[in-house]
């Protein structure tokens, strides 16, 4: 997904911008570019990696500039379609994240007025609109240009001769880092942490003028606005690899800490209103995309069993266009980034329908956190690898905490039950460490998957969605086609696909579906599929019917998704490693999908 960085200060802007953009690489990009205020306005952009740009860029001094990494949406990846864009006179440069929906009609008008376009992008209309309105005041030109567009944006622009960058945002994040004698801005806080930890999150509709010594912010109505800086506690090291071969592995190993941080304080405060205050809830809807939707599916089992509340799950991209039933469930939106376009649209739709909303997100100050009635921060810390790992595990923690809270509010759980679940949750970092200790055994076990073209992941009950997540992890990082299936559904079709070349990963825990699950695994083994079973240490029945068995610690069935997920993450990681895949940045995928 696209990234923006801007800088004004005493350092060489090219270096700051390229460094910042490099920290955004994990978001995925196909081209990049910078505009520097140096002897006029200079622009350098190209397709490919930042390293290529770094080696070819002229030796421009200059302490102010804007930069961009592009992930193609409107217009193929090419030098012409890369940002920054400039107007006909070459006096204004602009970078943009988001989508300008009415770009075709605007382009037609502008071309009729004589503007010459050089790209296929929607973004380019913005710089020509600025040119149309520019009379020496760059901020006014940007605000007026934006008033004519329909769509979403985080945008940064600067004009020749200015000592400042102008920015604005709508439905796309933009953060300003506050320095001393220098200021930096970016679409993601990770890009600026090496310069400062004091940041200002612009609010919806805000615009700003950022120079080396000053930041002036305006709200959506154009009035001067005060936005207090927040201090980010993540260190830059937190966001880097810390000795692991890949971010994904580092983030898998950070899970015991992440779990601890996400539970922090909340378990002791369940009765005191941690997570949500006393509210009247009669039904729940969980809405999300990707891995977050699997956490939501696990959440349904948790909330139904702990709180006895009817709970439904919907994909955000479906929910936003669904007809609605007139009922108003408590609607919980799960999103690691807090910026996923479909999930944001779903949050707005839920509010439009009159639902009380809550977001479960990892990003403090993210758009969704500001657009929902309640927020639960998962506190996983920065996640760099595209595949969600620690953010997913902490979403599960949020679901347990929410289940406990709703369960106590509705008196569906008694104090002893709350105490037992809380005690087990507190031990979860230790259980996860136990799984991590088995990593080399898991690495050896994945041989059967590494050469496969297709694989099935089977589970039942609360571990049906866990296996959906396991299959998604494998697909994302190893490029093996994997299907998560509810084991009871196998006989209704997929059994026809099973043979000795199709390995099966099957989860079996000691819940009321255990016998059925063992039966399903036997059916699979009878079709010659190699089976990798994941189950409790002492489950000899499972060991007897599987080719390889990986153990997980003995926890209550409702908590079994946690250790199980960690095994599945390691399986995906080691398969991808054996296949030589670019684990942290899989092809065609992006960490945060801020377009529909
Ligand atoms: C992208 C990421 C996934 C993530 C999904 C939802 O597709 O690659 O890992 O699960 O977006 O992201 P969110 O930030 O809303 O949880």
mmCIF file of N, CA, C and O and ligand atoms in Angstrom, residues 289-292 334-338 340 343 386-388 395 476 590-591 593, ligand 1:
data_model
loop_
_atom_site.group_PDB
_atom_site.id
_atom_site.type_symbol
_atom_site.label_atom_id
_atom_site.label_comp_id
_atom_site.label_asym_id
_atom_site.label_seq_id
_atom_site.Cartn_x
_atom_site.Cartn_y
_atom_site.Cartn_z
ATOM 1 N N UNK A 289 -11.926 -8.007 8.153
ATOM 2 C CA UNK A 289 -11.375 -8.547 6.896
ATOM 3 C C UNK A 289 -10.179 -9.444 7.215
ATOM 4 O O UNK A 289 -9.497 -9.239 8.221
ATOM 5 N N UNK A 290 -9.874 -10.360 6.318
ATOM 6 C CA UNK A 290 -8.637 -11.151 6.385
ATOM 7 C C UNK A 290 -8.492 -11.895 7.698
ATOM 8 O O UNK A 290 -9.454 -12.459 8.239
ATOM 9 N N UNK A 291 -7.274 -11.883 8.234
ATOM 10 C CA UNK A 291 -7.022 -12.585 9.494
ATOM 11 C C UNK A 291 -7.940 -12.074 10.595
ATOM 12 O O UNK A 291 -8.416 -12.843 11.428
ATOM 13 N N UNK A 292 -8.179 -10.781 10.595
ATOM 14 C CA UNK A 292 -9.049 -10.212 11.633
ATOM 15 C C UNK A 292 -10.436 -10.859 11.601
ATOM 16 O O UNK A 292 -11.088 -10.995 12.634
ATOM 17 N N UNK A 334 -13.017 -5.457 14.017
ATOM 18 C CA UNK A 334 -11.640 -5.852 14.337
ATOM 19 C C UNK A 334 -10.734 -5.459 13.183
ATOM 20 O O UNK A 334 -10.990 -5.842 12.038
ATOM 21 N N UNK A 335 -9.699 -4.701 13.462
ATOM 22 C CA UNK A 335 -8.751 -4.328 12.422
ATOM 23 C C UNK A 335 -7.405 -3.965 13.028
ATOM 24 O O UNK A 335 -7.327 -3.037 13.835
ATOM 25 N N UNK A 336 -6.402 -4.725 12.675
ATOM 26 C CA UNK A 336 -5.057 -4.484 13.187
ATOM 27 C C UNK A 336 -4.652 -3.036 12.929
ATOM 28 O O UNK A 336 -4.262 -2.309 13.840
ATOM 29 N N UNK A 337 -4.757 -2.628 11.669
ATOM 30 C CA UNK A 337 -4.254 -1.318 11.259
ATOM 31 C C UNK A 337 -5.186 -0.186 11.660
ATOM 32 O O UNK A 337 -4.753 0.953 11.796
ATOM 33 N N UNK A 338 -6.460 -0.496 11.764
ATOM 34 C CA UNK A 338 -7.436 0.575 12.019
ATOM 35 C C UNK A 338 -7.681 1.436 10.799
ATOM 36 O O UNK A 338 -8.337 2.479 10.882
ATOM 37 N N UNK A 340 -8.163 -0.206 7.427
ATOM 38 C CA UNK A 340 -8.660 -0.999 6.296
ATOM 39 C C UNK A 340 -9.950 -0.362 5.752
ATOM 40 O O UNK A 340 -10.903 -0.147 6.504
ATOM 41 N N UNK A 343 -13.321 -2.064 6.369
ATOM 42 C CA UNK A 343 -13.725 -2.103 7.778
ATOM 43 C C UNK A 343 -14.155 -0.718 8.243
ATOM 44 O O UNK A 343 -15.125 -0.576 9.006
ATOM 45 N N UNK A 386 3.912 -8.733 6.473
ATOM 46 C CA UNK A 386 2.552 -8.590 5.939
ATOM 47 C C UNK A 386 1.588 -9.570 6.617
ATOM 48 O O UNK A 386 0.462 -9.222 6.967
ATOM 49 N N UNK A 387 2.038 -10.802 6.827
ATOM 50 C CA UNK A 387 1.150 -11.800 7.440
ATOM 51 C C UNK A 387 0.946 -11.455 8.926
ATOM 52 O O UNK A 387 1.903 -11.276 9.672
ATOM 53 N N UNK A 388 -0.300 -11.385 9.328
ATOM 54 C CA UNK A 388 -0.620 -11.044 10.725
ATOM 55 C C UNK A 388 -0.266 -12.215 11.637
ATOM 56 O O UNK A 388 -0.623 -13.362 11.364
ATOM 57 N N UNK A 395 -5.712 -10.064 19.079
ATOM 58 C CA UNK A 395 -7.153 -9.926 18.805
ATOM 59 C C UNK A 395 -7.921 -11.038 19.526
ATOM 60 O O UNK A 395 -9.022 -10.833 20.035
ATOM 61 N N UNK A 476 -0.606 -17.223 2.158
ATOM 62 C CA UNK A 476 0.037 -15.905 2.074
ATOM 63 C C UNK A 476 1.549 -16.009 1.915
ATOM 64 O O UNK A 476 2.131 -15.340 1.073
ATOM 65 N N UNK A 590 -0.523 -6.607 0.591
ATOM 66 C CA UNK A 590 -0.135 -5.401 1.323
ATOM 67 C C UNK A 590 -0.562 -5.542 2.769
ATOM 68 O O UNK A 590 -1.531 -6.231 3.078
ATOM 69 N N UNK A 591 0.170 -4.886 3.630
ATOM 70 C CA UNK A 591 -0.112 -4.981 5.058
ATOM 71 C C UNK A 591 -1.432 -4.309 5.413
ATOM 72 O O UNK A 591 -2.207 -4.803 6.214
ATOM 73 N N UNK A 593 -4.721 -2.458 3.720
ATOM 74 C CA UNK A 593 -5.406 -2.258 2.444
ATOM 75 C C UNK A 593 -6.365 -1.079 2.586
ATOM 76 O O UNK A 593 -7.513 -1.240 3.004
HETATM 77 C C1 LIG B 1 -4.456 -7.258 4.663
HETATM 78 C C2 LIG B 1 -3.337 -7.953 5.423
HETATM 79 C C3 LIG B 1 -3.906 -9.055 6.315
HETATM 80 C C4 LIG B 1 -4.955 -8.478 7.242
HETATM 81 C C5 LIG B 1 -6.055 -7.748 6.455
HETATM 82 C C6 LIG B 1 -6.973 -6.958 7.374
HETATM 83 O O1 LIG B 1 -5.006 -8.122 3.728
HETATM 84 O O2 LIG B 1 -2.411 -8.510 4.521
HETATM 85 O O3 LIG B 1 -2.870 -9.625 7.090
HETATM 86 O O4 LIG B 1 -5.541 -9.503 7.984
HETATM 87 O O5 LIG B 1 -5.470 -6.789 5.567
HETATM 88 O O6 LIG B 1 -6.218 -5.940 7.980
HETATM 89 P P1 LIG B 1 -6.622 -5.200 9.309
HETATM 90 O O7 LIG B 1 -5.563 -4.156 9.490
HETATM 91 O O8 LIG B 1 -7.972 -4.598 9.061
HETATM 92 O O9 LIG B 1 -6.654 -6.202 10.396
#
